[in-house]
PDB file of C-alpha atoms in Angstrom:
ATOM      1  CA  UNK A   1      -0.142   0.201   0.062  1.00  0.00           C
ATOM      2  CA  UNK A   2       1.455   3.229  -1.242  1.00  0.00           C
ATOM      3  CA  UNK A   3       0.433   6.272   0.896  1.00  0.00           C
ATOM      4  CA  UNK A   4       0.357   9.868  -0.746  1.00  0.00           C
ATOM      5  CA  UNK A   5       2.334  12.420   1.532  1.00  0.00           C
ATOM      6  CA  UNK A   6       1.007  15.849   2.357  1.00  0.00           C
ATOM      7  CA  UNK A   7       3.437  18.572   0.874  1.00  0.00           C
ATOM      8  CA  UNK A   8       6.558  19.550   3.675  1.00  0.00           C
ATOM      9  CA  UNK A   9       5.955  16.656   5.870  1.00  0.00           C
ATOM     10  CA  UNK A  10       9.058  16.226   8.050  1.00  0.00           C
ATOM     11  CA  UNK A  11       9.799  13.392  10.071  1.00  0.00           C
ATOM     12  CA  UNK A  12      10.433  13.994  13.536  1.00  0.00           C
ATOM     13  CA  UNK A  13      14.127  14.696  15.137  1.00  0.00           C
ATOM     14  CA  UNK A  14      16.037  11.682  16.566  1.00  0.00           C
ATOM     15  CA  UNK A  15      18.954  12.077  18.596  1.00  0.00           C
ATOM     16  CA  UNK A  16      19.781   8.688  19.013  1.00  0.00           C
ATOM     17  CA  UNK A  17      22.493   5.854  19.575  1.00  0.00           C
ATOM     18  CA  UNK A  18      22.624   3.333  16.993  1.00  0.00           C
ATOM     19  CA  UNK A  19      23.545  -0.369  18.018  1.00  0.00           C
ATOM     20  CA  UNK A  20      27.091   0.022  17.109  1.00  0.00           C
ATOM     21  CA  UNK A  21      27.283   2.683  20.154  1.00  0.00           C
ATOM     22  CA  UNK A  22      27.245   5.079  17.040  1.00  0.00           C
ATOM     23  CA  UNK A  23      25.641   9.112  17.359  1.00  0.00           C
ATOM     24  CA  UNK A  24      22.907   9.767  14.955  1.00  0.00           C
ATOM     25  CA  UNK A  25      20.813  12.891  14.801  1.00  0.00           C
ATOM     26  CA  UNK A  26      18.058  12.994  12.109  1.00  0.00           C
ATOM     27  CA  UNK A  27      17.301  14.677   9.781  1.00  0.00           C
ATOM     28  CA  UNK A  28      20.711  16.437  10.485  1.00  0.00           C
ATOM     29  CA  UNK A  29      22.135  12.812   9.596  1.00  0.00           C
ATOM     30  CA  UNK A  30      20.632  13.321   6.086  1.00  0.00           C
ATOM     31  CA  UNK A  31      22.321  16.238   5.158  1.00  0.00           C
ATOM     32  CA  UNK A  32      24.931  16.194   1.921  1.00  0.00           C
ATOM     33  CA  UNK A  33      22.906  12.740   0.441  1.00  0.00           C
ATOM     34  CA  UNK A  34      20.610  12.778  -1.849  1.00  0.00           C
ATOM     35  CA  UNK A  35      17.685  10.573  -0.155  1.00  0.00           C
ATOM     36  CA  UNK A  36      17.216   8.795   3.167  1.00  0.00           C
ATOM     37  CA  UNK A  37      15.237   5.370   3.197  1.00  0.00           C
ATOM     38  CA  UNK A  38      14.087   4.903   6.887  1.00  0.00           C
ATOM     39  CA  UNK A  39      12.265   1.586   7.803  1.00  0.00           C
ATOM     40  CA  UNK A  40      10.284   1.667  11.182  1.00  0.00           C
ATOM     41  CA  UNK A  41       8.727  -0.956  12.963  1.00  0.00           C
ATOM     42  CA  UNK A  42       6.284  -0.504  16.113  1.00  0.00           C
ATOM     43  CA  UNK A  43       6.073  -3.936  17.565  1.00  0.00           C
ATOM     44  CA  UNK A  44       7.975  -7.090  17.792  1.00  0.00           C
ATOM     45  CA  UNK A  45       4.934  -8.680  15.138  1.00  0.00           C
ATOM     46  CA  UNK A  46       6.884  -5.984  12.665  1.00  0.00           C
ATOM     47  CA  UNK A  47      10.487  -7.295  12.915  1.00  0.00           C
ATOM     48  CA  UNK A  48       9.933  -9.703   9.892  1.00  0.00           C
ATOM     49  CA  UNK A  49       8.762  -7.436   7.543  1.00  0.00           C
ATOM     50  CA  UNK A  50      11.527  -4.557   8.917  1.00  0.00           C
ATOM     51  CA  UNK A  51      14.120  -7.585   7.614  1.00  0.00           C
ATOM     52  CA  UNK A  52      12.980  -8.537   4.829  1.00  0.00           C
ATOM     53  CA  UNK A  53      12.810  -4.713   3.422  1.00  0.00           C
ATOM     54  CA  UNK A  54      16.134  -3.991   5.037  1.00  0.00           C
ATOM     55  CA  UNK A  55      18.054  -6.677   3.293  1.00  0.00           C
ATOM     56  CA  UNK A  56      16.593  -5.686   0.016  1.00  0.00           C
ATOM     57  CA  UNK A  57      17.389  -1.671   0.576  1.00  0.00           C
ATOM     58  CA  UNK A  58      21.169  -3.145   1.681  1.00  0.00           C
ATOM     59  CA  UNK A  59      21.666  -5.398  -1.270  1.00  0.00           C
ATOM     60  CA  UNK A  60      21.136  -1.939  -3.322  1.00  0.00           C
ATOM     61  CA  UNK A  61      22.166   0.848  -1.202  1.00  0.00           C
ATOM     62  CA  UNK A  62      24.577  -0.596   1.817  1.00  0.00           C
ATOM     63  CA  UNK A  63      27.837   1.274   0.126  1.00  0.00           C
ATOM     64  CA  UNK A  64      26.111   4.189  -1.389  1.00  0.00           C
ATOM     65  CA  UNK A  65      27.464   7.309  -0.167  1.00  0.00           C
ATOM     66  CA  UNK A  66      24.255   9.382  -1.282  1.00  0.00           C
ATOM     67  CA  UNK A  67      21.790   7.090   0.373  1.00  0.00           C
ATOM     68  CA  UNK A  68      21.496   6.920   3.727  1.00  0.00           C
ATOM     69  CA  UNK A  69      19.296   4.185   5.053  1.00  0.00           C
ATOM     70  CA  UNK A  70      18.150   3.546   8.957  1.00  0.00           C
ATOM     71  CA  UNK A  71      16.143   0.715  10.782  1.00  0.00           C
ATOM     72  CA  UNK A  72      14.014   2.737  13.806  1.00  0.00           C
ATOM     73  CA  UNK A  73      12.604   0.531  15.919  1.00  0.00           C
ATOM     74  CA  UNK A  74      10.169   2.707  17.909  1.00  0.00           C
ATOM     75  CA  UNK A  75      10.346   1.182  21.501  1.00  0.00           C
ATOM     76  CA  UNK A  76       8.969   4.858  22.912  1.00  0.00           C
ATOM     77  CA  UNK A  77       6.323   3.271  23.895  1.00  0.00           C
ATOM     78  CA  UNK A  78       7.757   0.242  25.889  1.00  0.00           C
ATOM     79  CA  UNK A  79       7.666   0.427  29.820  1.00  0.00           C
ATOM     80  CA  UNK A  80      11.227   1.189  31.090  1.00  0.00           C
ATOM     81  CA  UNK A  81      11.388  -1.855  33.187  1.00  0.00           C
ATOM     82  CA  UNK A  82      11.263  -4.176  30.100  1.00  0.00           C
ATOM     83  CA  UNK A  83      12.706  -2.022  27.626  1.00  0.00           C
ATOM     84  CA  UNK A  84      16.237  -3.108  27.918  1.00  0.00           C
ATOM     85  CA  UNK A  85      15.099  -6.868  27.961  1.00  0.00           C
ATOM     86  CA  UNK A  86      13.398  -5.746  24.288  1.00  0.00           C
ATOM     87  CA  UNK A  87      16.661  -3.861  22.839  1.00  0.00           C
ATOM     88  CA  UNK A  88      18.631  -6.348  23.902  1.00  0.00           C
ATOM     89  CA  UNK A  89      16.595  -8.687  21.770  1.00  0.00           C
ATOM     90  CA  UNK A  90      16.301  -6.772  18.889  1.00  0.00           C
ATOM     91  CA  UNK A  91      20.052  -5.986  18.576  1.00  0.00           C
ATOM     92  CA  UNK A  92      21.026  -9.856  19.340  1.00  0.00           C
ATOM     93  CA  UNK A  93      18.992 -10.461  16.129  1.00  0.00           C
ATOM     94  CA  UNK A  94      20.426  -8.119  14.010  1.00  0.00           C
ATOM     95  CA  UNK A  95      24.007  -8.825  12.308  1.00  0.00           C
ATOM     96  CA  UNK A  96      26.688  -6.759  13.271  1.00  0.00           C
ATOM     97  CA  UNK A  97      27.428  -5.093   9.949  1.00  0.00           C
ATOM     98  CA  UNK A  98      24.350  -3.710  10.145  1.00  0.00           C
ATOM     99  CA  UNK A  99      23.969  -2.376  13.902  1.00  0.00           C
ATOM    100  CA  UNK A 100      25.096   0.954  12.800  1.00  0.00           C
ATOM    101  CA  UNK A 101      21.976   1.426  10.806  1.00  0.00           C
ATOM    102  CA  UNK A 102      19.577   0.336  13.797  1.00  0.00           C
ATOM    103  CA  UNK A 103      18.777   3.159  16.152  1.00  0.00           C
ATOM    104  CA  UNK A 104      15.961   2.380  18.384  1.00  0.00           C
ATOM    105  CA  UNK A 105      13.309   5.735  18.670  1.00  0.00           C
ATOM    106  CA  UNK A 106      12.845   6.001  22.538  1.00  0.00           C
ATOM    107  CA  UNK A 107      10.572   9.489  22.184  1.00  0.00           C
ATOM    108  CA  UNK A 108       7.726  10.814  20.072  1.00  0.00           C
ATOM    109  CA  UNK A 109       6.178   7.499  19.818  1.00  0.00           C
ATOM    110  CA  UNK A 110       2.755  10.263  18.767  1.00  0.00           C
ATOM    111  CA  UNK A 111       4.901  12.143  15.691  1.00  0.00           C
ATOM    112  CA  UNK A 112       6.429   8.828  14.173  1.00  0.00           C
ATOM    113  CA  UNK A 113       2.866   7.396  14.313  1.00  0.00           C
ATOM    114  CA  UNK A 114       1.554  10.152  12.796  1.00  0.00           C
ATOM    115  CA  UNK A 115       4.284  10.854   9.522  1.00  0.00           C
ATOM    116  CA  UNK A 116       3.756   6.793   8.684  1.00  0.00           C
ATOM    117  CA  UNK A 117       0.201   7.093   9.486  1.00  0.00           C
ATOM    118  CA  UNK A 118       0.354   4.197  11.376  1.00  0.00           C
ATOM    119  CA  UNK A 119      -2.473   1.692  11.334  1.00  0.00           C
ATOM    120  CA  UNK A 120      -1.346  -1.481  11.717  1.00  0.00           C
ATOM    121  CA  UNK A 121       1.425  -2.451  14.700  1.00  0.00           C
ATOM    122  CA  UNK A 122       2.692  -5.574  13.003  1.00  0.00           C
ATOM    123  CA  UNK A 123       3.171  -3.679   9.666  1.00  0.00           C
ATOM    124  CA  UNK A 124       6.553  -2.485   8.484  1.00  0.00           C
ATOM    125  CA  UNK A 125       6.553   1.433   7.436  1.00  0.00           C
ATOM    126  CA  UNK A 126       8.887   2.852   5.023  1.00  0.00           C
ATOM    127  CA  UNK A 127       9.808   6.742   4.355  1.00  0.00           C
ATOM    128  CA  UNK A 128      12.163   7.769   1.878  1.00  0.00           C
ATOM    129  CA  UNK A 129      13.126  11.366   2.632  1.00  0.00           C
ATOM    130  CA  UNK A 130      15.125  14.021   1.651  1.00  0.00           C
ATOM    131  CA  UNK A 131      17.852  15.808   2.449  1.00  0.00           C
ATOM    132  CA  UNK A 132      15.976  17.792   4.788  1.00  0.00           C
ATOM    133  CA  UNK A 133      13.792  15.074   5.974  1.00  0.00           C
ATOM    134  CA  UNK A 134      10.592  15.780   4.081  1.00  0.00           C
ATOM    135  CA  UNK A 135       9.236  12.651   3.097  1.00  0.00           C
ATOM    136  CA  UNK A 136       8.850  12.186  -0.305  1.00  0.00           C
ATOM    137  CA  UNK A 137       7.332   8.667  -0.862  1.00  0.00           C
ATOM    138  CA  UNK A 138       5.857   6.183   2.100  1.00  0.00           C
ATOM    139  CA  UNK A 139       4.238   2.645   2.289  1.00  0.00           C
ATOM    140  CA  UNK A 140       3.878   0.125   4.677  1.00  0.00           C
ATOM    141  CA  UNK A 141       3.616  -4.176   5.084  1.00  0.00           C
ATOM    142  CA  UNK A 142       5.695  -6.840   3.917  1.00  0.00           C
ATOM    143  CA  UNK A 143       8.266  -5.982   0.607  1.00  0.00           C
ATOM    144  CA  UNK A 144       7.044  -6.618  -2.279  1.00  0.00           C
ATOM    145  CA  UNK A 145       9.059  -6.189  -6.000  1.00  0.00           C
ATOM    146  CA  UNK A 146       6.175  -4.002  -6.527  1.00  0.00           C
ATOM    147  CA  UNK A 147       6.629  -1.719  -3.767  1.00  0.00           C
ATOM    148  CA  UNK A 148      10.359  -1.740  -3.879  1.00  0.00           C
ATOM    149  CA  UNK A 149      10.997  -1.108  -7.368  1.00  0.00           C
ATOM    150  CA  UNK A 150       8.761   2.381  -6.337  1.00  0.00           C
ATOM    151  CA  UNK A 151      10.881   2.968  -3.366  1.00  0.00           C
ATOM    152  CA  UNK A 152      13.966   2.304  -6.211  1.00  0.00           C
ATOM    153  CA  UNK A 153      12.400   5.245  -8.282  1.00  0.00           C
ATOM    154  CA  UNK A 154      11.548   7.347  -5.602  1.00  0.00           C
ATOM    155  CA  UNK A 155      15.756   7.211  -4.581  1.00  0.00           C
ATOM    156  CA  UNK A 156      16.751   7.180  -8.237  1.00  0.00           C
ATOM    157  CA  UNK A 157      14.840  10.733  -8.912  1.00  0.00           C
ATOM    158  CA  UNK A 158      16.218  11.993  -5.673  1.00  0.00           C
ATOM    159  CA  UNK A 159      19.942  11.203  -6.906  1.00  0.00           C
ATOM    160  CA  UNK A 160      19.722  13.055 -10.244  1.00  0.00           C
ATOM    161  CA  UNK A 161      18.190  16.036  -8.040  1.00  0.00           C
ATOM    162  CA  UNK A 162      21.496  16.531  -6.254  1.00  0.00           C
ATOM    163  CA  UNK A 163      23.920  18.908  -7.548  1.00  0.00           C
ATOM    164  CA  UNK A 164      27.460  17.288  -7.373  1.00  0.00           C
TER     165      UNK A 164
END
């Protein structure tokens, strides 16, 4: 399902730390990039879809210097007394080579739900954003060839607009 984006929808700010212990600030980390791809999960049930999307995206953009992508597990709504256990579980299922791209989001769950047009807790939510964090395309659910082709088309379109 591809969702039309309203003009100037901007992602909430994230000041987090990746599983590789690197500070990540969004949308600031997107400056100088043609595009950002954000794969967002709100529940344990979304992990399979998030992983499926991340595998496809990594195959094409893992080494890109102009496209950034991040997995953002939204854990803001997880009670504090179990959050550490949830984060350890997510990290243990994340390959080491991908841990720098996984940034748990611990605040502004409502902002992320609004920007993704959240309606299914176990879906993966995908956003393609420009270098300022403005959403230019989005979809949700399991990865499909058609949805991935549409994602790539949006990313390639942003790459062609990038000024060298």
